[in-house]
Short mmCIF file of N, CA and C in Angstrom, two decimals:
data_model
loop_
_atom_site.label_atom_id
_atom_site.label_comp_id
_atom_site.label_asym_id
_atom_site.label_seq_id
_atom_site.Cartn_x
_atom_site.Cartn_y
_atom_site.Cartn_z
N UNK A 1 -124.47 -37.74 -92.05
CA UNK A 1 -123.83 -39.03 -91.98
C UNK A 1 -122.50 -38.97 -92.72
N UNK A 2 -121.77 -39.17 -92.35
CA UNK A 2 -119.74 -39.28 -92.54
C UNK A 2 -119.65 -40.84 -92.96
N UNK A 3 -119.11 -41.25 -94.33
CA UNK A 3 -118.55 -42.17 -94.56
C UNK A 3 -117.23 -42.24 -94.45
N UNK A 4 -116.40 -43.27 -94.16
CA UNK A 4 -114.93 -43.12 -94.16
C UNK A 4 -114.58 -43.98 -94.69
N UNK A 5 -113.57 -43.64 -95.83
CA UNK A 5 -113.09 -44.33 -96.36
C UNK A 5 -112.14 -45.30 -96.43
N UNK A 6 -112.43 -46.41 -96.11
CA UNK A 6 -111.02 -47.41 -95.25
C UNK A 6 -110.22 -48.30 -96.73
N UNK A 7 -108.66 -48.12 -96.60
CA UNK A 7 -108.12 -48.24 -97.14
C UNK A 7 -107.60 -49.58 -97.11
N UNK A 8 -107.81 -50.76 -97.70
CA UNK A 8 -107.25 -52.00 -97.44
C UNK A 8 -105.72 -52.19 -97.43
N UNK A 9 -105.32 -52.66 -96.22
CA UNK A 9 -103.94 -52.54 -96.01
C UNK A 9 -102.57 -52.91 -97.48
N UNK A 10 -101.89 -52.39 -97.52
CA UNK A 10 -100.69 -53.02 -98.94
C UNK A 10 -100.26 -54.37 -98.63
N UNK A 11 -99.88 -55.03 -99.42
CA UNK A 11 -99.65 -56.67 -99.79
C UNK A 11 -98.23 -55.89 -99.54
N UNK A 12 -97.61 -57.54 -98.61
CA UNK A 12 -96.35 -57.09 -98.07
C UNK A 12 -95.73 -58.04 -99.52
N UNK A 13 -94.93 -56.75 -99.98
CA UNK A 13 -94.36 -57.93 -101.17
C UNK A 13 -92.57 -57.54 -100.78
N UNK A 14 -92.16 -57.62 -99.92
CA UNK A 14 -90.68 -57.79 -99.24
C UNK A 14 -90.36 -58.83 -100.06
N UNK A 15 -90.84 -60.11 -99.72
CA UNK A 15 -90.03 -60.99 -100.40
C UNK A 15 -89.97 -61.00 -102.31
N UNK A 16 -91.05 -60.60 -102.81
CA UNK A 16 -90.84 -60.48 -104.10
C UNK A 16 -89.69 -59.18 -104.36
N UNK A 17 -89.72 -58.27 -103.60
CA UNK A 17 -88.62 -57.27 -104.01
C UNK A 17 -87.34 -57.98 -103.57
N UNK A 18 -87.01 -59.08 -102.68
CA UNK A 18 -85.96 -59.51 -102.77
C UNK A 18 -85.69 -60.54 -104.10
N UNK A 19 -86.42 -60.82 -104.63
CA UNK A 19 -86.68 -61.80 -105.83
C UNK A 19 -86.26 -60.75 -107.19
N UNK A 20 -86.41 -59.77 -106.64
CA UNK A 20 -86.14 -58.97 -108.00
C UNK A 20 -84.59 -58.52 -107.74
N UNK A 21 -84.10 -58.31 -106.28
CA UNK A 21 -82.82 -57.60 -106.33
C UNK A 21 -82.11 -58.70 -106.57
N UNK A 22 -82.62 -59.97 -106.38
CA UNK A 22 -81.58 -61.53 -106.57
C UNK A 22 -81.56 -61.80 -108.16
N UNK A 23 -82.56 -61.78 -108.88
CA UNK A 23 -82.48 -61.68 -110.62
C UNK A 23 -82.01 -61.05 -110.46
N UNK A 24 -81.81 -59.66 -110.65
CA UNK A 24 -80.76 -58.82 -111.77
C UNK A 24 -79.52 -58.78 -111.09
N UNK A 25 -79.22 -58.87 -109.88
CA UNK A 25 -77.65 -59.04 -109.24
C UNK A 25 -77.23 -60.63 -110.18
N UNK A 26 -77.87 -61.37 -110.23
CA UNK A 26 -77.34 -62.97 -110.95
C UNK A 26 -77.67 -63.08 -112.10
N UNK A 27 -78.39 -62.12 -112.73
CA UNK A 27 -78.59 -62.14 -114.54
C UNK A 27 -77.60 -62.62 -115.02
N UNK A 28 -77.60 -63.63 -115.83
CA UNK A 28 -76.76 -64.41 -116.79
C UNK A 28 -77.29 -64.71 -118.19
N UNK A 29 -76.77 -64.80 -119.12
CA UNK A 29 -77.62 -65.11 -120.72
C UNK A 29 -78.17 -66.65 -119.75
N UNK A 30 -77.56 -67.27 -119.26
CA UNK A 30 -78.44 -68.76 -119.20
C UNK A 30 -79.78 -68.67 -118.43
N UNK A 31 -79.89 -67.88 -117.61
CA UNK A 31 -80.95 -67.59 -116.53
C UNK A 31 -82.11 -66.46 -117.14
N UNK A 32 -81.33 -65.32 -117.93
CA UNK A 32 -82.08 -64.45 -118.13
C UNK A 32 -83.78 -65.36 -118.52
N UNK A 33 -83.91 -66.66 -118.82
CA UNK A 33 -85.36 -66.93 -119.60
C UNK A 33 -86.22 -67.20 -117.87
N UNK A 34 -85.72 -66.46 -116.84
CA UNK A 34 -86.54 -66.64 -115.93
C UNK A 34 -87.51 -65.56 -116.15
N UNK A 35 -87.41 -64.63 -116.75
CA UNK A 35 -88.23 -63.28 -117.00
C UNK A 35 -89.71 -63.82 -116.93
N UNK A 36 -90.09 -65.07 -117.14
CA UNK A 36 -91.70 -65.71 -116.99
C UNK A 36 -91.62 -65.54 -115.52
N UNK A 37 -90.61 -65.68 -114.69
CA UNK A 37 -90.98 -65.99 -113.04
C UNK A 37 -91.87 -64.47 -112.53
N UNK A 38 -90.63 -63.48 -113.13
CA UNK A 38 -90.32 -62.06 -112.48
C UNK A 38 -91.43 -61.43 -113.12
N UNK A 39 -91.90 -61.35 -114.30
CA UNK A 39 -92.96 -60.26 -114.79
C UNK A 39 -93.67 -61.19 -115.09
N UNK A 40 -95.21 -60.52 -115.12
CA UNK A 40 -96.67 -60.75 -115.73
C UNK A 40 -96.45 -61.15 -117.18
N UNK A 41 -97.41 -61.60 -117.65
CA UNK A 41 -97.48 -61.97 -118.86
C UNK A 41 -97.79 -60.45 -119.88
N UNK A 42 -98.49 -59.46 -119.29
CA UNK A 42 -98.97 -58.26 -120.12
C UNK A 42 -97.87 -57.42 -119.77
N UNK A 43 -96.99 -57.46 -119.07
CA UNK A 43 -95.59 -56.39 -118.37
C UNK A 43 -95.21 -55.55 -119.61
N UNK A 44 -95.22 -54.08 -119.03
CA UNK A 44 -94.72 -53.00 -119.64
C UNK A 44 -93.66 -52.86 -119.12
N UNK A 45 -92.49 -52.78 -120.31
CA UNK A 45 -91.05 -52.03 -120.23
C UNK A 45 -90.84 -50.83 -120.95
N UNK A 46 -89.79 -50.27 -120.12
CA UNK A 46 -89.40 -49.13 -120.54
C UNK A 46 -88.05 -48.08 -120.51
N UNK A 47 -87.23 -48.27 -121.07
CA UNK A 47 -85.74 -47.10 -121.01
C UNK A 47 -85.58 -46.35 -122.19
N UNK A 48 -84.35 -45.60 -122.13
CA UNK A 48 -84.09 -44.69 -122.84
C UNK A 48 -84.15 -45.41 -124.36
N UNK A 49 -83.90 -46.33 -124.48
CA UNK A 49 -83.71 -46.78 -125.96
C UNK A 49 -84.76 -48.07 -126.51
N UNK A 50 -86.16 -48.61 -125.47
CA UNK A 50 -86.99 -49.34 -125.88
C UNK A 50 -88.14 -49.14 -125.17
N UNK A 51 -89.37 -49.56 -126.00
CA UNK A 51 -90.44 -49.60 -124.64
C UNK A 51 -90.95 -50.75 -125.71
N UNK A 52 -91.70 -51.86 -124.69
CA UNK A 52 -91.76 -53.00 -124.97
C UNK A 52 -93.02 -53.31 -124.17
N UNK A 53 -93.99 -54.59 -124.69
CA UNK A 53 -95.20 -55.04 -123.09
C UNK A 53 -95.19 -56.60 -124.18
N UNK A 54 -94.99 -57.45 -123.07
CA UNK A 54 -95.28 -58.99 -123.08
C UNK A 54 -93.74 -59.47 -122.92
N UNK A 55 -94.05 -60.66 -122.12
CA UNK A 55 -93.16 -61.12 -121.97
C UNK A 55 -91.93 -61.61 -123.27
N UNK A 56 -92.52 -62.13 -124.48
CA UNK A 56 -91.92 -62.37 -125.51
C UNK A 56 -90.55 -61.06 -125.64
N UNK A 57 -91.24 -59.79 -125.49
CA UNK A 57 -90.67 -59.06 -126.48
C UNK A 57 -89.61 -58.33 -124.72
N UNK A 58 -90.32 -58.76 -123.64
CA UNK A 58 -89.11 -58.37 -122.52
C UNK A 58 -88.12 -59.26 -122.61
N UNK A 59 -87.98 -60.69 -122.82
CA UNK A 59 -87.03 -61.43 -123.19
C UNK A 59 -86.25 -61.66 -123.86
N UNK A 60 -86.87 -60.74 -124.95
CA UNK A 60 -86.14 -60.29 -126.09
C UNK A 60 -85.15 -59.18 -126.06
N UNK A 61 -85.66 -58.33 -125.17
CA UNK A 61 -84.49 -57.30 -124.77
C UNK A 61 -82.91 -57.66 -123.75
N UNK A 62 -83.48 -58.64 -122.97
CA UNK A 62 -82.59 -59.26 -121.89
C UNK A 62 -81.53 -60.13 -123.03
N UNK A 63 -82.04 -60.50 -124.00
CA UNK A 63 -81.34 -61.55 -124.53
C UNK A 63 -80.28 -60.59 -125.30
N UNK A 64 -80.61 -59.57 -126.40
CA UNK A 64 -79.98 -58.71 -126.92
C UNK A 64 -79.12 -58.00 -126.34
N UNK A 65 -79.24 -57.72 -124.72
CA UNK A 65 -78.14 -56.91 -123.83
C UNK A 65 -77.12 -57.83 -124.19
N UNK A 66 -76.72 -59.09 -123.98
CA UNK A 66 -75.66 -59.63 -123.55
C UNK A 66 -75.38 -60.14 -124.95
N UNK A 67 -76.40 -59.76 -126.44
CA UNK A 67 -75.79 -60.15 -127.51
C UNK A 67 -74.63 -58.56 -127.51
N UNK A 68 -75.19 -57.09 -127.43
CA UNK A 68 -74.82 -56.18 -127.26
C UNK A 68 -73.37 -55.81 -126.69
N UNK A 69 -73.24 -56.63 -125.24
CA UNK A 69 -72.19 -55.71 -124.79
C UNK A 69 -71.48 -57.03 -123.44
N UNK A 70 -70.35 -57.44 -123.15
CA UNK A 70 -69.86 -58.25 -122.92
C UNK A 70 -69.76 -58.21 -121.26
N UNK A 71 -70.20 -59.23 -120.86
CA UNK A 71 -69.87 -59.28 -119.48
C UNK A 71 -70.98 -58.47 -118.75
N UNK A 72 -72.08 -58.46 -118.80
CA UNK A 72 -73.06 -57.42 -118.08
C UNK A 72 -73.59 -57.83 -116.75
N UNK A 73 -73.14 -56.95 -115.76
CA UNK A 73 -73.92 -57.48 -114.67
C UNK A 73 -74.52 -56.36 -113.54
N UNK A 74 -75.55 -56.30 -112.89
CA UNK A 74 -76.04 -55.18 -112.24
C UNK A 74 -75.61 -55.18 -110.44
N UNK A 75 -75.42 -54.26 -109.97
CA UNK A 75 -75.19 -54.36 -108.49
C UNK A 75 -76.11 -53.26 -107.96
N UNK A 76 -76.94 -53.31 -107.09
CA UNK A 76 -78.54 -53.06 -106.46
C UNK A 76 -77.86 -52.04 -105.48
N UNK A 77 -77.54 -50.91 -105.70
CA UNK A 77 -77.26 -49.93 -104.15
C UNK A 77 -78.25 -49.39 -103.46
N UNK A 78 -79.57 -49.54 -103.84
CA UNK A 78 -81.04 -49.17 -102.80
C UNK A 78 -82.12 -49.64 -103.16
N UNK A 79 -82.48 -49.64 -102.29
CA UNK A 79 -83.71 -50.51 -102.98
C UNK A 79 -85.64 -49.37 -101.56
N UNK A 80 -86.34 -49.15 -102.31
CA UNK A 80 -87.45 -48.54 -101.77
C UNK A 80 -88.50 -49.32 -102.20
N UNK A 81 -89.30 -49.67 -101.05
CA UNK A 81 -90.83 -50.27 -101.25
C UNK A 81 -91.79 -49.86 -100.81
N UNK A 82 -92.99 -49.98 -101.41
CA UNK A 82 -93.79 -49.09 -100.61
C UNK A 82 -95.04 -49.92 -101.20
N UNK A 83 -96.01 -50.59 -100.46
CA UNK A 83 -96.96 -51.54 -101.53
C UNK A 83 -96.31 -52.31 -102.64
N UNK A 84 -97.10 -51.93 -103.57
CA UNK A 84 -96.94 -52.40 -104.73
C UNK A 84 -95.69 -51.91 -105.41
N UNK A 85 -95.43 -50.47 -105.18
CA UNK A 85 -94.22 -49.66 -105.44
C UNK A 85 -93.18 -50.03 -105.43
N UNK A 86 -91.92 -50.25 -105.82
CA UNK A 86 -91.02 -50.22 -106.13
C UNK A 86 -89.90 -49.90 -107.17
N UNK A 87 -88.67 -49.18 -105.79
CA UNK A 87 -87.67 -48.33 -106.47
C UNK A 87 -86.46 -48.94 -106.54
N UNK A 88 -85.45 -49.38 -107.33
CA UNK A 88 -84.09 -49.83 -107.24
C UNK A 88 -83.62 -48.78 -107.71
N UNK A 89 -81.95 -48.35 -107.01
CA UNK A 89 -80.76 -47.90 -107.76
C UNK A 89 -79.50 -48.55 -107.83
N UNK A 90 -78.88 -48.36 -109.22
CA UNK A 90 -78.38 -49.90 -109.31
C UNK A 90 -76.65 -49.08 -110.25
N UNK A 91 -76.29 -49.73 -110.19
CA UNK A 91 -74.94 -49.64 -111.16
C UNK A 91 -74.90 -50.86 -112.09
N UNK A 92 -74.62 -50.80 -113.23
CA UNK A 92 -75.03 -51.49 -114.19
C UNK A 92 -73.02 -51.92 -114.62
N UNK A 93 -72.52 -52.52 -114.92
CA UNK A 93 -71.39 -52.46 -115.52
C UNK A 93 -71.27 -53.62 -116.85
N UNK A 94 -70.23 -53.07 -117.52
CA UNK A 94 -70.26 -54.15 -119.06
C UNK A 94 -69.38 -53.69 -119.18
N UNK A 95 -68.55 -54.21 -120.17
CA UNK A 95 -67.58 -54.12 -121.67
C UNK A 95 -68.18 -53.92 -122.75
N UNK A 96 -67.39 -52.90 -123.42
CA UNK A 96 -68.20 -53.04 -124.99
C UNK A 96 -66.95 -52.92 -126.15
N UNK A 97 -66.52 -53.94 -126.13
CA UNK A 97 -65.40 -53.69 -127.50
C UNK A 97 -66.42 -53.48 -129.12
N UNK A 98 -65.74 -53.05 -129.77
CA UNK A 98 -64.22 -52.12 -129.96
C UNK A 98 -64.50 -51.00 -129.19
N UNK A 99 -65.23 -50.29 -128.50
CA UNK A 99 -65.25 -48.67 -128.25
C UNK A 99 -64.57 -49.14 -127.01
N UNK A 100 -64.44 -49.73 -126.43
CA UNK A 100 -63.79 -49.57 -125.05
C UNK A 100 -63.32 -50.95 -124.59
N UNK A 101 -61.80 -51.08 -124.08
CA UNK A 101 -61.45 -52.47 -123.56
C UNK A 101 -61.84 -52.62 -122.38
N UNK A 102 -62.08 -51.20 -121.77
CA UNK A 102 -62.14 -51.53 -119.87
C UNK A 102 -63.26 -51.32 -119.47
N UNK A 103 -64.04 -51.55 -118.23
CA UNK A 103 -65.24 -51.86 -117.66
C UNK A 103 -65.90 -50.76 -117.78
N UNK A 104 -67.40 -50.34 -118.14
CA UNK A 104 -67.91 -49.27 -118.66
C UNK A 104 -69.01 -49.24 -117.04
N UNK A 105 -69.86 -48.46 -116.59
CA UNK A 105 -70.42 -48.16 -115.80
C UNK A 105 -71.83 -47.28 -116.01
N UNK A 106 -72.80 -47.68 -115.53
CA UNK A 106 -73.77 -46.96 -116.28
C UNK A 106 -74.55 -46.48 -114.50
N UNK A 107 -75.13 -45.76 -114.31
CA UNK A 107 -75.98 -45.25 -112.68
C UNK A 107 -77.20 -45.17 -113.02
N UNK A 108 -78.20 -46.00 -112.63
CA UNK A 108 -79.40 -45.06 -112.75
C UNK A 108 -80.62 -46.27 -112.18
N UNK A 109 -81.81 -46.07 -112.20
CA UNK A 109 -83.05 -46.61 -111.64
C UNK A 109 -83.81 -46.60 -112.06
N UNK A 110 -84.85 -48.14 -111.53
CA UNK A 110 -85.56 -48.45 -112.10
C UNK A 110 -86.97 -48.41 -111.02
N UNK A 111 -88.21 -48.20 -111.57
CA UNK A 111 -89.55 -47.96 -111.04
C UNK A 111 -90.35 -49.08 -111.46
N UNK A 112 -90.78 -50.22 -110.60
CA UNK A 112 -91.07 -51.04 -110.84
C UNK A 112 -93.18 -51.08 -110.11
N UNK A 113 -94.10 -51.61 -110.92
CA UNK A 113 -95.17 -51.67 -110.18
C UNK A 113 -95.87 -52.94 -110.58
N UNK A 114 -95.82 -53.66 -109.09
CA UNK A 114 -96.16 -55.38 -108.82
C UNK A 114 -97.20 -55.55 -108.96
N UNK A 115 -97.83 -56.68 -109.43
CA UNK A 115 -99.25 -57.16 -109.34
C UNK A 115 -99.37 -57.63 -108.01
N UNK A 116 -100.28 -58.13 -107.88
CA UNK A 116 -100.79 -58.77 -106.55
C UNK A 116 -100.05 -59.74 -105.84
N UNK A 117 -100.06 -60.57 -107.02
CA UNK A 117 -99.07 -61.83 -106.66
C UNK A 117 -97.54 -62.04 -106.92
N UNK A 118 -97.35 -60.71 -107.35
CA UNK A 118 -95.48 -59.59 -107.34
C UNK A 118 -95.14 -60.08 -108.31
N UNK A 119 -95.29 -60.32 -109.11
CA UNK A 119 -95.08 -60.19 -110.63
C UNK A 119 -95.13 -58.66 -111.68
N UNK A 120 -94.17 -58.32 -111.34
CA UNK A 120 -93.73 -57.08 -112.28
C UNK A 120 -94.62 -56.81 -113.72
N UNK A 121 -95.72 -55.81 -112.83
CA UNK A 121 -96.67 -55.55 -114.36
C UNK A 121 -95.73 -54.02 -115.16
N UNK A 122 -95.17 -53.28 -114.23
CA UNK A 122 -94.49 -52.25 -115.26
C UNK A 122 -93.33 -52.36 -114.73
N UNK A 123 -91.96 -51.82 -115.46
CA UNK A 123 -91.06 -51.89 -115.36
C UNK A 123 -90.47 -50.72 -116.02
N UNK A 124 -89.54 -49.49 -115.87
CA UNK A 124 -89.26 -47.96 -116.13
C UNK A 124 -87.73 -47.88 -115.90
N UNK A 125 -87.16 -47.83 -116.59
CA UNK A 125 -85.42 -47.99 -116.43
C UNK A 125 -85.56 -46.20 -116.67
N UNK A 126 -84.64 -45.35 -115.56
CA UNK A 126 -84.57 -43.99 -115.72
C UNK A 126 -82.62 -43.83 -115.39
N UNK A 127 -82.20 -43.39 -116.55
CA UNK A 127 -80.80 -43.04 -116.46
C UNK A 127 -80.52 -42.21 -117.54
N UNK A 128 -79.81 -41.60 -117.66
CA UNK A 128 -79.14 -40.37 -118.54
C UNK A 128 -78.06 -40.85 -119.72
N UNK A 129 -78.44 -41.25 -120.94
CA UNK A 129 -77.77 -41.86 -121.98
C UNK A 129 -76.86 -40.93 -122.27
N UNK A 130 -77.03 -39.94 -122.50
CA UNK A 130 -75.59 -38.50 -123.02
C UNK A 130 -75.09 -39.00 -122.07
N UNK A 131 -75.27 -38.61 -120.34
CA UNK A 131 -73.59 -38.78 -119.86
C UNK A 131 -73.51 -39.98 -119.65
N UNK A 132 -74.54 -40.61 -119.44
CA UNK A 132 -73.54 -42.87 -119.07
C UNK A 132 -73.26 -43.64 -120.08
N UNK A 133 -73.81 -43.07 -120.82
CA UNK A 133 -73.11 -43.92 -122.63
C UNK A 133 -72.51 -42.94 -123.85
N UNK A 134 -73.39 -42.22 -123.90
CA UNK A 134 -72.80 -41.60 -125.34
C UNK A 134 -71.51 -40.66 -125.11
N UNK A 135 -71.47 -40.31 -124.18
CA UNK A 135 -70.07 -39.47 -123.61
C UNK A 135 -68.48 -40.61 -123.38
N UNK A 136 -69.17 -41.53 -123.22
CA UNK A 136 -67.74 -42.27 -122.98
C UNK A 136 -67.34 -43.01 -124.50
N UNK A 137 -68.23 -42.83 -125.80
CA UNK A 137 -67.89 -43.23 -126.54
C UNK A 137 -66.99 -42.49 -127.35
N UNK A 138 -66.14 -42.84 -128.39
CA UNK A 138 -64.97 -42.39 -128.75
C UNK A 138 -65.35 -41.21 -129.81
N UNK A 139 -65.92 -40.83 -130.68
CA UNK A 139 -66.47 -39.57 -131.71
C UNK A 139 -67.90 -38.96 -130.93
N UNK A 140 -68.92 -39.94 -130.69
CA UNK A 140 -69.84 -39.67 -130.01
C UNK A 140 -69.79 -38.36 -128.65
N UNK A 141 -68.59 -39.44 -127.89
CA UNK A 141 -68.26 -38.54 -126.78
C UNK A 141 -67.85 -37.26 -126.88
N UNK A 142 -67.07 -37.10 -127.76
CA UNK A 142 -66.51 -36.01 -128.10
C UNK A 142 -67.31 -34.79 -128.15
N UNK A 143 -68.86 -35.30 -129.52
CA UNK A 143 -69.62 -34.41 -129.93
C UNK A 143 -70.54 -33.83 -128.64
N UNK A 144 -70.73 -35.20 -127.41
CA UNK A 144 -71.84 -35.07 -126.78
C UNK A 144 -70.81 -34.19 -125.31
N UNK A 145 -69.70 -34.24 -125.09
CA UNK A 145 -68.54 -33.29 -124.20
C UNK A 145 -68.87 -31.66 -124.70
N UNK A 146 -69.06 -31.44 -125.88
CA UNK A 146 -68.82 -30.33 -126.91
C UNK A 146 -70.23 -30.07 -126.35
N UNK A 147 -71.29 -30.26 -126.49
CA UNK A 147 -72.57 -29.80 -126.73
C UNK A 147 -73.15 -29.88 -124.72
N UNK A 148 -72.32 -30.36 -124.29
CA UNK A 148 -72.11 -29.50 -123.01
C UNK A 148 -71.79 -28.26 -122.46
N UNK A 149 -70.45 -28.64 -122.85
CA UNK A 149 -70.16 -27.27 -122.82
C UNK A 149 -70.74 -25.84 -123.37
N UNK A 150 -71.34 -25.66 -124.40
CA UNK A 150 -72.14 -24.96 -125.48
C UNK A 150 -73.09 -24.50 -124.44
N UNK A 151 -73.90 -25.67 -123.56
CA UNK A 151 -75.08 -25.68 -122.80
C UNK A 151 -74.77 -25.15 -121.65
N UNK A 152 -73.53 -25.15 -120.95
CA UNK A 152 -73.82 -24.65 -119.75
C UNK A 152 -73.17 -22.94 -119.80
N UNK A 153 -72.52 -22.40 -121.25
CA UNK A 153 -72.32 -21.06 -121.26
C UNK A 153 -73.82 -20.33 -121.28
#
């Protein structure tokens, strides 16, 4: 006797991934406290410089970007779904005086995995801090240009 294992079809969450590329394209300090809409209450975050779970302490990060660095706003160049899965790649841009007067640029993506009802239970920011930040900074850059070079002889 052969059992087969039937796979219950994926929850079409299209429209919640458009819900997510519409937050972070319109992130504003006034809006950012929608983060209750977009993630779960238990939501895991995660990038190069925090990892965080509950909403308190994800709101807390959104709020600190724009104490951080002036003018921040994201633009969505792909977006992959697959179930629950989801992939954005995004360009991130800001100001950050004093290290820099002109528009800074950051590349990289995020891995997102929805609950049922598409509410963002994890959240995974993946980008390369040596070259999208620490290289364009003014002593930093310098050291982190230098220790390139070193690396690729």
């Amino acid at each position: 006797m052969t059992t087969q294992h039937q796979q219950s079809p994926a929850a079409d969450h299209s429209s919640h991934v458009s819900e997510l590329v519409r937050f972070f394209e319109t992130l504003t300090q006034d809006n950012a406290a929608q983060v209750a809409a977009i993630y779960a209450a238990d939501a895991r975050f995660k990038d190069p410089f925090n990892e965080v779970q509950g909403l308190e302490a994800i709101q807390h990060l959104f709020a600190h970007m724009f104490k951080q660095v002036k003018d921040p706003r994201f633009k969505i160049t792909a977006t992959v779904a697959q179930g629950e899965q989801v992939f954005l790649t995004w360009d991130f841009f800001f100001r950050m005086p004093p290290f820099s007067a002109g528009e800074q640029c950051i590349r990289g993506a995020t891995h997102f995995h929805l609950a049922e009802d598409g509410r963002v239970l994890y959240h995974r920011d993946y980008w390369d801090a040596a070259e999208e930040l620490y290289e364009k900074l003014p002593l930093v850059g310098l050291f982190m240009r230098g220790l390139k070079c070193v690396a690729r002889q």
